[in-house]
């Protein structure tokens, strides 16, 4: 595994900066980062490029699900020893098959879902991905990337 000097916040911010440039052609799509508590944490033995790829895949899924119109919210939290990165969108949410654990590469309603690779990358550094749909009053998907022992406070 690769030793990284980047904090997790730097990895997330670099990915978001790249997406902002890539998505300039979609003026109706907004990224809203709320990245509290992230600067003091770093992933040990994580390849920053692979982590950026995983985050990019998840963000791409959100953008596609909303047809590049709407809000993607990215937030961080540190709860009960777990560091959590949450990505939520205003799309239609995940199909039931994916929520039941069938994360694989396939197309659903025209939206490419690259979650299989993202899950593989996150799992390789001791993290996990949890998928859910927002509550009954608001539509959209929620992806939570959870790290416990692999995230260390600097």
Tab-separated table of C-alpha atoms in Angstrom:
chain	number	residue	atom	x	y	z
A	1	UNK	CA	0.000	0.000	0.000
A	2	UNK	CA	1.021	3.593	-0.572
A	3	UNK	CA	1.859	6.039	2.210
A	4	UNK	CA	0.004	9.325	1.684
A	5	UNK	CA	0.916	12.705	3.114
A	6	UNK	CA	-2.390	14.219	2.036
A	7	UNK	CA	-5.089	14.804	4.598
A	8	UNK	CA	-8.484	13.413	3.740
A	9	UNK	CA	-9.740	16.993	3.400
A	10	UNK	CA	-7.102	17.682	0.742
A	11	UNK	CA	-8.146	14.576	-1.193
A	12	UNK	CA	-11.822	15.606	-1.054
A	13	UNK	CA	-11.092	19.250	-1.941
A	14	UNK	CA	-8.891	18.301	-4.906
A	15	UNK	CA	-11.623	15.995	-6.204
A	16	UNK	CA	-14.267	18.712	-5.806
A	17	UNK	CA	-12.053	21.290	-7.535
A	18	UNK	CA	-11.619	18.941	-10.478
A	19	UNK	CA	-15.371	18.281	-10.645
A	20	UNK	CA	-16.140	22.019	-10.568
A	21	UNK	CA	-13.926	22.501	-13.615
A	22	UNK	CA	-15.300	19.412	-15.384
A	23	UNK	CA	-18.902	20.423	-14.677
A	24	UNK	CA	-18.678	24.099	-15.706
A	25	UNK	CA	-20.813	23.141	-18.705
A	26	UNK	CA	-23.666	22.314	-16.289
A	27	UNK	CA	-24.664	25.683	-14.789
A	28	UNK	CA	-27.723	24.194	-13.068
A	29	UNK	CA	-25.598	21.744	-11.049
A	30	UNK	CA	-24.185	22.883	-7.711
A	31	UNK	CA	-21.665	21.282	-5.381
A	32	UNK	CA	-22.101	22.321	-1.762
A	33	UNK	CA	-19.206	21.229	0.451
A	34	UNK	CA	-19.555	21.441	4.234
A	35	UNK	CA	-16.240	19.968	5.278
A	36	UNK	CA	-15.944	20.458	9.033
A	37	UNK	CA	-13.576	18.302	11.088
A	38	UNK	CA	-11.779	16.915	8.038
A	39	UNK	CA	-8.439	18.726	8.059
A	40	UNK	CA	-7.081	16.847	11.068
A	41	UNK	CA	-7.587	13.397	9.581
A	42	UNK	CA	-5.556	11.452	7.112
A	43	UNK	CA	-5.963	8.045	5.569
A	44	UNK	CA	-2.991	5.853	6.214
A	45	UNK	CA	-1.807	3.622	3.381
A	46	UNK	CA	-4.294	5.068	0.908
A	47	UNK	CA	-3.399	5.896	-2.670
A	48	UNK	CA	-4.666	9.477	-3.125
A	49	UNK	CA	-5.357	8.868	-6.830
A	50	UNK	CA	-7.497	5.844	-6.058
A	51	UNK	CA	-9.385	7.735	-3.353
A	52	UNK	CA	-10.024	10.598	-5.779
A	53	UNK	CA	-11.255	8.063	-8.345
A	54	UNK	CA	-13.698	6.578	-5.824
A	55	UNK	CA	-15.043	10.006	-4.856
A	56	UNK	CA	-15.254	11.049	-8.507
A	57	UNK	CA	-17.257	7.902	-9.360
A	58	UNK	CA	-19.747	8.633	-6.591
A	59	UNK	CA	-20.066	12.294	-7.607
A	60	UNK	CA	-20.540	11.255	-11.246
A	61	UNK	CA	-23.386	8.969	-10.193
A	62	UNK	CA	-25.058	11.838	-8.368
A	63	UNK	CA	-24.667	14.215	-11.306
A	64	UNK	CA	-26.039	11.669	-13.765
A	65	UNK	CA	-28.956	10.774	-11.479
A	66	UNK	CA	-30.026	14.432	-11.457
A	67	UNK	CA	-29.304	14.974	-15.151
A	68	UNK	CA	-26.731	17.546	-13.993
A	69	UNK	CA	-29.392	19.811	-12.451
A	70	UNK	CA	-29.699	20.256	-8.722
A	71	UNK	CA	-27.578	20.188	-5.598
A	72	UNK	CA	-24.957	17.681	-4.489
A	73	UNK	CA	-24.097	18.165	-0.830
A	74	UNK	CA	-20.795	16.860	0.546
A	75	UNK	CA	-20.289	16.908	4.299
A	76	UNK	CA	-18.014	15.410	6.917
A	77	UNK	CA	-18.605	14.363	10.487
A	78	UNK	CA	-16.775	12.526	13.221
A	79	UNK	CA	-19.118	10.382	15.298
A	80	UNK	CA	-18.266	7.714	17.900
A	81	UNK	CA	-14.735	7.176	16.589
A	82	UNK	CA	-15.907	7.003	12.987
A	83	UNK	CA	-15.054	9.582	10.354
A	84	UNK	CA	-17.918	9.923	7.867
A	85	UNK	CA	-18.027	11.576	4.456
A	86	UNK	CA	-21.614	11.990	3.250
A	87	UNK	CA	-22.601	12.720	-0.349
A	88	UNK	CA	-26.265	13.389	-1.037
A	89	UNK	CA	-28.126	14.404	-4.161
A	90	UNK	CA	-31.598	15.316	-5.363
A	91	UNK	CA	-31.985	12.484	-7.873
A	92	UNK	CA	-34.505	9.659	-7.796
A	93	UNK	CA	-32.533	7.637	-5.246
A	94	UNK	CA	-31.079	4.165	-5.496
A	95	UNK	CA	-32.998	1.233	-6.957
A	96	UNK	CA	-34.021	-1.341	-4.353
A	97	UNK	CA	-31.542	-3.917	-5.784
A	98	UNK	CA	-28.614	-1.657	-4.918
A	99	UNK	CA	-29.975	-0.930	-1.452
A	100	UNK	CA	-30.230	-4.698	-0.898
A	101	UNK	CA	-26.469	-4.970	-1.440
A	102	UNK	CA	-26.155	-5.615	-5.153
A	103	UNK	CA	-23.561	-2.927	-5.803
A	104	UNK	CA	-22.276	-3.692	-9.251
A	105	UNK	CA	-21.524	-1.877	-12.439
A	106	UNK	CA	-24.696	-1.581	-14.477
A	107	UNK	CA	-26.973	1.024	-15.991
A	108	UNK	CA	-30.310	1.906	-14.459
A	109	UNK	CA	-32.608	4.509	-15.995
A	110	UNK	CA	-29.694	5.633	-18.175
A	111	UNK	CA	-27.494	6.468	-15.178
A	112	UNK	CA	-24.121	4.755	-15.034
A	113	UNK	CA	-23.444	3.478	-11.532
A	114	UNK	CA	-19.710	3.096	-10.815
A	115	UNK	CA	-20.231	2.117	-7.198
A	116	UNK	CA	-18.571	-1.280	-7.517
A	117	UNK	CA	-15.144	0.259	-8.128
A	118	UNK	CA	-15.675	2.943	-5.482
A	119	UNK	CA	-16.638	0.288	-2.945
A	120	UNK	CA	-13.574	-1.771	-3.818
A	121	UNK	CA	-11.252	1.228	-3.329
A	122	UNK	CA	-12.859	2.308	-0.048
A	123	UNK	CA	-12.846	-1.250	1.320
A	124	UNK	CA	-9.162	-1.660	0.412
A	125	UNK	CA	-8.220	1.005	2.989
A	126	UNK	CA	-10.510	-0.277	5.728
A	127	UNK	CA	-13.549	1.864	4.985
A	128	UNK	CA	-17.087	0.962	4.078
A	129	UNK	CA	-19.817	2.470	1.944
A	130	UNK	CA	-23.402	2.687	3.150
A	131	UNK	CA	-26.159	3.546	0.697
A	132	UNK	CA	-29.619	4.837	1.444
A	133	UNK	CA	-32.359	6.998	0.016
A	134	UNK	CA	-33.446	10.195	1.675
A	135	UNK	CA	-36.632	10.193	3.686
A	136	UNK	CA	-40.171	10.156	2.316
A	137	UNK	CA	-40.429	13.961	2.259
A	138	UNK	CA	-37.412	14.550	0.013
A	139	UNK	CA	-36.080	12.574	-2.905
A	140	UNK	CA	-32.456	11.720	-3.479
A	141	UNK	CA	-29.674	9.335	-2.597
A	142	UNK	CA	-27.222	9.366	0.271
A	143	UNK	CA	-23.793	7.726	0.153
A	144	UNK	CA	-21.843	7.544	3.386
A	145	UNK	CA	-18.185	6.589	3.374
A	146	UNK	CA	-17.209	5.498	6.871
A	147	UNK	CA	-13.691	5.102	8.216
A	148	UNK	CA	-12.756	3.997	11.693
A	149	UNK	CA	-9.313	2.544	12.372
A	150	UNK	CA	-7.731	3.753	9.128
A	151	UNK	CA	-8.390	7.417	9.854
A	152	UNK	CA	-5.908	8.933	12.265
A	153	UNK	CA	-5.899	12.332	13.884
A	154	UNK	CA	-2.709	14.232	13.082
